[in-house]
Amino acid sequence: MATTLSRQEVADAGLTGWTDLGDGLRTRVVTGDFTTGLALVAAIGAAAEEAGHHPDVDLRYGRVDVRLVSHDAGGVTERDVALARTVSRLAADAGLTCDGAGLQRTEIALDTPDVAAARRWWAAFLAYEETPGSDDEVRDPADAQPPVWFQRSGAQEPRQRWHLDVWVEPGRLDERVAAAVAAGGRVVDRTQAPSFVVVEDPEGNRACLCTSRDRD
């Protein structure tokens, strides 16, 4: 089994146009049309077969999104870094550019005094699976819907039960916090920045803006 890289090791790899959103390396290639995107996907597929390591690829009209993670290792490994470099080269050969700066990923979190009971019920209701190695998360088996994780909290009322965790590229964190404040919200806690910042909307509903920084 390949060795998982730390967040710092991933950052030190110096990948241009890729971002770590907590669930792997991600990038977006703007292709402008479907045919160009299809050709890029075919090239990535051939390279992945040759490497024996396969990315998640999302082909849409005008863009291709790529995610790289070593599922058997439970994180990003050297295999992912190597394939990311290959994808960047293939994009460049086609006159295209990898750019992950504007990407984001959303997780749904439930605050609950009984994590085990909540996890079992929501796994059944959503037809999700409990995540191997994690006792506080359930995931869509097809990996097409956002994961749900459970944060232990008190039972005192009133309390907020659900909140969103939105992962962004670290360089965009302050920009997104500022946008939330400008739209009428406020910062609740930024003592854990740049790992995460807690914000709330004008009605007091809280959410977190998260990055991969300072998580090792």
PDB file of C-alpha atoms in Angstrom:
ATOM      1  CA  MET A   1       0.000   0.000   0.000  1.00  0.00           C
ATOM      2  CA  ALA A   2       1.283   3.463  -0.879  1.00  0.00           C
ATOM      3  CA  THR A   3       2.144   5.899   1.923  1.00  0.00           C
ATOM      4  CA  THR A   4      -0.206   8.830   2.429  1.00  0.00           C
ATOM      5  CA  LEU A   5       1.396  12.242   2.115  1.00  0.00           C
ATOM      6  CA  SER A   6       0.917  14.897   4.762  1.00  0.00           C
ATOM      7  CA  ARG A   7      -0.825  18.146   3.828  1.00  0.00           C
ATOM      8  CA  GLN A   8       2.547  19.885   3.952  1.00  0.00           C
ATOM      9  CA  GLU A   9       4.135  17.283   1.687  1.00  0.00           C
ATOM     10  CA  VAL A  10       1.312  17.787  -0.801  1.00  0.00           C
ATOM     11  CA  ALA A  11       1.868  21.552  -0.681  1.00  0.00           C
ATOM     12  CA  ASP A  12       5.623  21.089  -1.062  1.00  0.00           C
ATOM     13  CA  ALA A  13       5.067  19.081  -4.270  1.00  0.00           C
ATOM     14  CA  GLY A  14       4.513  22.440  -5.957  1.00  0.00           C
ATOM     15  CA  LEU A  15       1.655  21.385  -8.218  1.00  0.00           C
ATOM     16  CA  THR A  16       0.478  24.303 -10.334  1.00  0.00           C
ATOM     17  CA  GLY A  17      -3.257  24.590 -10.910  1.00  0.00           C
ATOM     18  CA  TRP A  18      -4.237  21.934  -8.345  1.00  0.00           C
ATOM     19  CA  THR A  19      -5.837  22.361  -4.935  1.00  0.00           C
ATOM     20  CA  ASP A  20      -6.342  20.057  -1.955  1.00  0.00           C
ATOM     21  CA  LEU A  21      -9.963  20.228  -0.803  1.00  0.00           C
ATOM     22  CA  GLY A  22      -9.634  17.644   1.932  1.00  0.00           C
ATOM     23  CA  ASP A  23     -10.728  14.678  -0.170  1.00  0.00           C
ATOM     24  CA  GLY A  24      -7.919  14.634  -2.730  1.00  0.00           C
ATOM     25  CA  LEU A  25      -6.227  16.798  -5.318  1.00  0.00           C
ATOM     26  CA  ARG A  26      -8.615  18.642  -7.612  1.00  0.00           C
ATOM     27  CA  THR A  27      -8.377  20.755 -10.732  1.00  0.00           C
ATOM     28  CA  ARG A  28     -10.603  22.158 -13.457  1.00  0.00           C
ATOM     29  CA  VAL A  29      -9.691  22.467 -17.130  1.00  0.00           C
ATOM     30  CA  VAL A  30     -11.830  24.911 -19.131  1.00  0.00           C
ATOM     31  CA  THR A  31     -12.147  23.334 -22.562  1.00  0.00           C
ATOM     32  CA  GLY A  32     -14.647  25.646 -24.241  1.00  0.00           C
ATOM     33  CA  ASP A  33     -16.549  22.836 -25.925  1.00  0.00           C
ATOM     34  CA  PHE A  34     -17.529  19.215 -25.443  1.00  0.00           C
ATOM     35  CA  THR A  35     -15.333  17.725 -28.178  1.00  0.00           C
ATOM     36  CA  THR A  36     -12.154  19.218 -26.731  1.00  0.00           C
ATOM     37  CA  GLY A  37     -13.124  17.985 -23.290  1.00  0.00           C
ATOM     38  CA  LEU A  38     -13.836  14.506 -24.592  1.00  0.00           C
ATOM     39  CA  ALA A  39     -10.417  14.344 -26.247  1.00  0.00           C
ATOM     40  CA  LEU A  40      -8.748  15.421 -22.989  1.00  0.00           C
ATOM     41  CA  VAL A  41     -10.674  12.792 -21.011  1.00  0.00           C
ATOM     42  CA  ALA A  42      -9.547  10.125 -23.494  1.00  0.00           C
ATOM     43  CA  ALA A  43      -5.920  11.219 -23.075  1.00  0.00           C
ATOM     44  CA  ILE A  44      -6.231  11.203 -19.289  1.00  0.00           C
ATOM     45  CA  GLY A  45      -7.838   7.763 -19.427  1.00  0.00           C
ATOM     46  CA  ALA A  46      -5.000   6.337 -21.484  1.00  0.00           C
ATOM     47  CA  ALA A  47      -2.397   7.795 -19.127  1.00  0.00           C
ATOM     48  CA  ALA A  48      -4.283   6.473 -16.096  1.00  0.00           C
ATOM     49  CA  GLU A  49      -4.422   2.975 -17.575  1.00  0.00           C
ATOM     50  CA  GLU A  50      -0.700   3.086 -18.245  1.00  0.00           C
ATOM     51  CA  ALA A  51      -0.022   4.236 -14.667  1.00  0.00           C
ATOM     52  CA  GLY A  52      -2.481   1.747 -13.150  1.00  0.00           C
ATOM     53  CA  HIS A  53      -4.023   4.565 -11.123  1.00  0.00           C
ATOM     54  CA  HIS A  54      -7.385   6.060 -12.013  1.00  0.00           C
ATOM     55  CA  PRO A  55      -8.778   9.527 -11.258  1.00  0.00           C
ATOM     56  CA  ASP A  56     -12.370  10.667 -10.891  1.00  0.00           C
ATOM     57  CA  VAL A  57     -13.173  12.617 -14.061  1.00  0.00           C
ATOM     58  CA  ASP A  58     -16.271  14.767 -14.600  1.00  0.00           C
ATOM     59  CA  LEU A  59     -16.857  15.817 -18.210  1.00  0.00           C
ATOM     60  CA  ARG A  60     -19.248  18.704 -18.792  1.00  0.00           C
ATOM     61  CA  TYR A  61     -19.843  21.014 -21.730  1.00  0.00           C
ATOM     62  CA  GLY A  62     -16.979  23.501 -21.554  1.00  0.00           C
ATOM     63  CA  ARG A  63     -14.975  21.940 -18.718  1.00  0.00           C
ATOM     64  CA  VAL A  64     -13.384  18.839 -17.251  1.00  0.00           C
ATOM     65  CA  ASP A  65     -12.971  18.375 -13.491  1.00  0.00           C
ATOM     66  CA  VAL A  66     -10.428  15.888 -12.153  1.00  0.00           C
ATOM     67  CA  ARG A  67      -9.986  14.504  -8.640  1.00  0.00           C
ATOM     68  CA  LEU A  68      -7.038  12.364  -7.561  1.00  0.00           C
ATOM     69  CA  VAL A  69      -6.941  10.292  -4.367  1.00  0.00           C
ATOM     70  CA  SER A  70      -5.554   6.866  -3.451  1.00  0.00           C
ATOM     71  CA  HIS A  71      -8.584   5.119  -1.971  1.00  0.00           C
ATOM     72  CA  ASP A  72      -6.550   2.130  -0.802  1.00  0.00           C
ATOM     73  CA  ALA A  73      -4.303   4.439   1.227  1.00  0.00           C
ATOM     74  CA  GLY A  74      -7.067   6.758   2.411  1.00  0.00           C
ATOM     75  CA  GLY A  75      -5.473   9.936   1.094  1.00  0.00           C
ATOM     76  CA  VAL A  76      -3.121  11.565  -1.390  1.00  0.00           C
ATOM     77  CA  THR A  77       0.040   9.632  -2.279  1.00  0.00           C
ATOM     78  CA  GLU A  78       2.961  10.036  -4.656  1.00  0.00           C
ATOM     79  CA  ARG A  79       0.862   8.233  -7.274  1.00  0.00           C
ATOM     80  CA  ASP A  80      -1.614  11.095  -7.204  1.00  0.00           C
ATOM     81  CA  VAL A  81       1.100  13.738  -7.418  1.00  0.00           C
ATOM     82  CA  ALA A  82       2.669  11.959 -10.397  1.00  0.00           C
ATOM     83  CA  LEU A  83      -0.651  11.616 -12.212  1.00  0.00           C
ATOM     84  CA  ALA A  84      -1.490  15.256 -11.483  1.00  0.00           C
ATOM     85  CA  ARG A  85       1.706  16.261 -13.256  1.00  0.00           C
ATOM     86  CA  THR A  86       0.729  14.059 -16.182  1.00  0.00           C
ATOM     87  CA  VAL A  87      -2.767  15.575 -16.397  1.00  0.00           C
ATOM     88  CA  SER A  88      -1.244  19.074 -16.328  1.00  0.00           C
ATOM     89  CA  ARG A  89       1.090  18.113 -19.167  1.00  0.00           C
ATOM     90  CA  LEU A  90      -1.750  16.637 -21.234  1.00  0.00           C
ATOM     91  CA  ALA A  91      -3.801  19.788 -20.731  1.00  0.00           C
ATOM     92  CA  ALA A  92      -0.854  21.968 -21.739  1.00  0.00           C
ATOM     93  CA  ASP A  93      -0.263  19.826 -24.831  1.00  0.00           C
ATOM     94  CA  ALA A  94      -3.857  20.590 -25.831  1.00  0.00           C
ATOM     95  CA  GLY A  95      -3.354  24.312 -25.241  1.00  0.00           C
ATOM     96  CA  LEU A  96      -5.387  24.203 -22.028  1.00  0.00           C
ATOM     97  CA  THR A  97      -4.689  25.111 -18.405  1.00  0.00           C
ATOM     98  CA  CYS A  98      -5.339  23.373 -15.086  1.00  0.00           C
ATOM     99  CA  ASP A  99      -6.873  25.780 -12.561  1.00  0.00           C
ATOM    100  CA  GLY A 100      -8.263  24.624  -9.217  1.00  0.00           C
ATOM    101  CA  ALA A 101      -8.412  28.012  -7.512  1.00  0.00           C
ATOM    102  CA  GLY A 102     -12.168  28.484  -7.883  1.00  0.00           C
ATOM    103  CA  LEU A 103     -13.186  24.970  -6.858  1.00  0.00           C
ATOM    104  CA  GLN A 104     -15.031  24.175  -3.646  1.00  0.00           C
ATOM    105  CA  ARG A 105     -16.450  21.124  -1.898  1.00  0.00           C
ATOM    106  CA  THR A 106     -19.390  20.955   0.503  1.00  0.00           C
ATOM    107  CA  GLU A 107     -19.891  18.657   3.481  1.00  0.00           C
ATOM    108  CA  ILE A 108     -23.052  18.494   5.599  1.00  0.00           C
ATOM    109  CA  ALA A 109     -22.560  18.318   9.361  1.00  0.00           C
ATOM    110  CA  LEU A 110     -25.030  17.429  12.106  1.00  0.00           C
ATOM    111  CA  ASP A 111     -24.387  18.517  15.680  1.00  0.00           C
ATOM    112  CA  THR A 112     -25.708  15.786  17.971  1.00  0.00           C
ATOM    113  CA  PRO A 113     -25.232  14.504  21.527  1.00  0.00           C
ATOM    114  CA  ASP A 114     -25.447  10.895  20.237  1.00  0.00           C
ATOM    115  CA  VAL A 115     -23.129  10.475  17.247  1.00  0.00           C
ATOM    116  CA  ALA A 116     -23.542   6.680  16.946  1.00  0.00           C
ATOM    117  CA  ALA A 117     -27.350   6.757  16.855  1.00  0.00           C
ATOM    118  CA  ALA A 118     -27.444   9.684  14.419  1.00  0.00           C
ATOM    119  CA  ARG A 119     -24.892   8.012  12.165  1.00  0.00           C
ATOM    120  CA  ARG A 120     -26.882   4.772  11.975  1.00  0.00           C
ATOM    121  CA  TRP A 121     -30.177   6.525  11.240  1.00  0.00           C
ATOM    122  CA  TRP A 122     -28.879   8.865   8.565  1.00  0.00           C
ATOM    123  CA  ALA A 123     -26.919   6.080   6.883  1.00  0.00           C
ATOM    124  CA  ALA A 124     -30.147   4.089   6.612  1.00  0.00           C
ATOM    125  CA  PHE A 125     -32.260   7.061   5.511  1.00  0.00           C
ATOM    126  CA  LEU A 126     -29.814   8.233   2.833  1.00  0.00           C
ATOM    127  CA  ALA A 127     -28.725   4.712   1.776  1.00  0.00           C
ATOM    128  CA  TYR A 128     -25.186   5.838   2.638  1.00  0.00           C
ATOM    129  CA  GLU A 129     -22.333   3.715   3.938  1.00  0.00           C
ATOM    130  CA  GLU A 130     -20.299   4.259   7.072  1.00  0.00           C
ATOM    131  CA  THR A 131     -16.802   5.408   6.119  1.00  0.00           C
ATOM    132  CA  PRO A 132     -14.053   2.839   6.849  1.00  0.00           C
ATOM    133  CA  GLY A 133     -11.759   4.100   9.581  1.00  0.00           C
ATOM    134  CA  SER A 134     -14.153   6.868  10.614  1.00  0.00           C
ATOM    135  CA  ASP A 135     -16.773   6.720  13.369  1.00  0.00           C
ATOM    136  CA  ASP A 136     -18.328  10.105  12.607  1.00  0.00           C
ATOM    137  CA  GLU A 137     -19.093  10.085   8.867  1.00  0.00           C
ATOM    138  CA  VAL A 138     -21.284   8.431   6.245  1.00  0.00           C
ATOM    139  CA  ARG A 139     -20.831   8.635   2.478  1.00  0.00           C
ATOM    140  CA  ASP A 140     -22.745   8.017  -0.718  1.00  0.00           C
ATOM    141  CA  PRO A 141     -21.481   4.672  -2.121  1.00  0.00           C
ATOM    142  CA  ALA A 142     -21.393   6.253  -5.593  1.00  0.00           C
ATOM    143  CA  ASP A 143     -19.581   9.332  -4.230  1.00  0.00           C
ATOM    144  CA  ALA A 144     -22.051  11.523  -6.108  1.00  0.00           C
ATOM    145  CA  GLN A 145     -23.675  13.263  -3.110  1.00  0.00           C
ATOM    146  CA  PRO A 146     -22.044  15.262  -0.292  1.00  0.00           C
ATOM    147  CA  PRO A 147     -20.818  13.286   2.727  1.00  0.00           C
ATOM    148  CA  VAL A 148     -22.530  13.781   6.075  1.00  0.00           C
ATOM    149  CA  TRP A 149     -20.520  13.893   9.280  1.00  0.00           C
ATOM    150  CA  PHE A 150     -21.565  14.128  12.902  1.00  0.00           C
ATOM    151  CA  GLN A 151     -20.124  16.524  15.458  1.00  0.00           C
ATOM    152  CA  ARG A 152     -20.661  15.799  19.132  1.00  0.00           C
ATOM    153  CA  SER A 153     -22.499  18.610  20.896  1.00  0.00           C
ATOM    154  CA  GLY A 154     -24.590  19.250  23.960  1.00  0.00           C
ATOM    155  CA  ALA A 155     -28.340  18.717  24.114  1.00  0.00           C
ATOM    156  CA  GLN A 156     -29.271  22.114  25.511  1.00  0.00           C
ATOM    157  CA  GLU A 157     -31.972  23.967  23.550  1.00  0.00           C
ATOM    158  CA  PRO A 158     -32.172  26.076  21.497  1.00  0.00           C
ATOM    159  CA  ARG A 159     -29.283  24.941  19.334  1.00  0.00           C
ATOM    160  CA  GLN A 160     -28.351  24.746  15.671  1.00  0.00           C
ATOM    161  CA  ARG A 161     -28.340  21.167  14.464  1.00  0.00           C
ATOM    162  CA  TRP A 162     -27.203  21.279  10.834  1.00  0.00           C
ATOM    163  CA  HIS A 163     -24.401  23.306   9.304  1.00  0.00           C
ATOM    164  CA  LEU A 164     -22.384  23.326   6.086  1.00  0.00           C
ATOM    165  CA  ASP A 165     -18.625  22.951   5.824  1.00  0.00           C
ATOM    166  CA  VAL A 166     -17.412  24.447   2.546  1.00  0.00           C
ATOM    167  CA  TRP A 167     -13.827  23.638   1.550  1.00  0.00           C
ATOM    168  CA  VAL A 168     -12.046  26.246  -0.560  1.00  0.00           C
ATOM    169  CA  GLU A 169      -8.562  26.816  -1.940  1.00  0.00           C
ATOM    170  CA  PRO A 170      -6.485  28.315   0.916  1.00  0.00           C
ATOM    171  CA  GLY A 171      -5.704  31.458  -1.041  1.00  0.00           C
ATOM    172  CA  ARG A 172      -9.428  32.155  -1.372  1.00  0.00           C
ATOM    173  CA  LEU A 173     -10.307  31.852   2.334  1.00  0.00           C
ATOM    174  CA  ASP A 174     -10.100  35.542   3.265  1.00  0.00           C
ATOM    175  CA  GLU A 175     -11.936  36.500   0.078  1.00  0.00           C
ATOM    176  CA  ARG A 176     -14.828  34.152   0.903  1.00  0.00           C
ATOM    177  CA  VAL A 177     -14.988  35.299   4.528  1.00  0.00           C
ATOM    178  CA  ALA A 178     -15.088  38.914   3.370  1.00  0.00           C
ATOM    179  CA  ALA A 179     -17.884  38.120   0.905  1.00  0.00           C
ATOM    180  CA  ALA A 180     -19.927  36.476   3.670  1.00  0.00           C
ATOM    181  CA  VAL A 181     -19.499  39.531   5.888  1.00  0.00           C
ATOM    182  CA  ALA A 182     -20.299  41.945   3.057  1.00  0.00           C
ATOM    183  CA  ALA A 183     -23.537  40.046   2.411  1.00  0.00           C
ATOM    184  CA  GLY A 184     -24.714  40.729   5.961  1.00  0.00           C
ATOM    185  CA  GLY A 185     -23.092  37.943   7.963  1.00  0.00           C
ATOM    186  CA  ARG A 186     -20.397  38.040  10.619  1.00  0.00           C
ATOM    187  CA  VAL A 187     -17.332  36.115  11.702  1.00  0.00           C
ATOM    188  CA  VAL A 188     -18.001  34.020  14.803  1.00  0.00           C
ATOM    189  CA  ASP A 189     -14.571  32.452  15.281  1.00  0.00           C
ATOM    190  CA  ARG A 190     -11.368  32.567  13.266  1.00  0.00           C
ATOM    191  CA  THR A 191      -8.976  31.293  15.952  1.00  0.00           C
ATOM    192  CA  GLN A 192      -8.461  28.086  13.922  1.00  0.00           C
ATOM    193  CA  ALA A 193      -7.699  29.879  10.639  1.00  0.00           C
ATOM    194  CA  PRO A 194      -6.498  28.950   8.092  1.00  0.00           C
ATOM    195  CA  SER A 195      -7.841  25.474   8.965  1.00  0.00           C
ATOM    196  CA  PHE A 196     -11.374  26.841   9.251  1.00  0.00           C
ATOM    197  CA  VAL A 197     -13.354  29.990  10.026  1.00  0.00           C
ATOM    198  CA  VAL A 198     -16.835  29.943  11.558  1.00  0.00           C
ATOM    199  CA  VAL A 199     -19.260  32.473  10.083  1.00  0.00           C
ATOM    200  CA  GLU A 200     -22.984  33.057  10.444  1.00  0.00           C
ATOM    201  CA  ASP A 201     -25.699  34.491   8.249  1.00  0.00           C
ATOM    202  CA  PRO A 202     -27.930  37.462   9.233  1.00  0.00           C
ATOM    203  CA  GLU A 203     -30.308  35.070  11.049  1.00  0.00           C
ATOM    204  CA  GLY A 204     -27.576  33.459  13.114  1.00  0.00           C
ATOM    205  CA  ASN A 205     -27.196  30.201  11.161  1.00  0.00           C
ATOM    206  CA  ARG A 206     -23.571  29.122  11.332  1.00  0.00           C
ATOM    207  CA  ALA A 207     -21.322  27.529   8.714  1.00  0.00           C
ATOM    208  CA  CYS A 208     -17.606  26.891   8.288  1.00  0.00           C
ATOM    209  CA  LEU A 209     -15.210  27.852   5.521  1.00  0.00           C
ATOM    210  CA  CYS A 210     -12.447  25.228   5.551  1.00  0.00           C
ATOM    211  CA  THR A 211      -9.057  24.713   3.917  1.00  0.00           C
ATOM    212  CA  SER A 212      -6.437  21.965   3.955  1.00  0.00           C
ATOM    213  CA  ARG A 213      -3.906  24.162   5.777  1.00  0.00           C
ATOM    214  CA  ASP A 214      -2.695  23.347   9.312  1.00  0.00           C
ATOM    215  CA  ARG A 215      -4.420  19.956   9.428  1.00  0.00           C
ATOM    216  CA  ASP A 216      -1.429  17.625   9.863  1.00  0.00           C
TER     217      ASP A 216
END
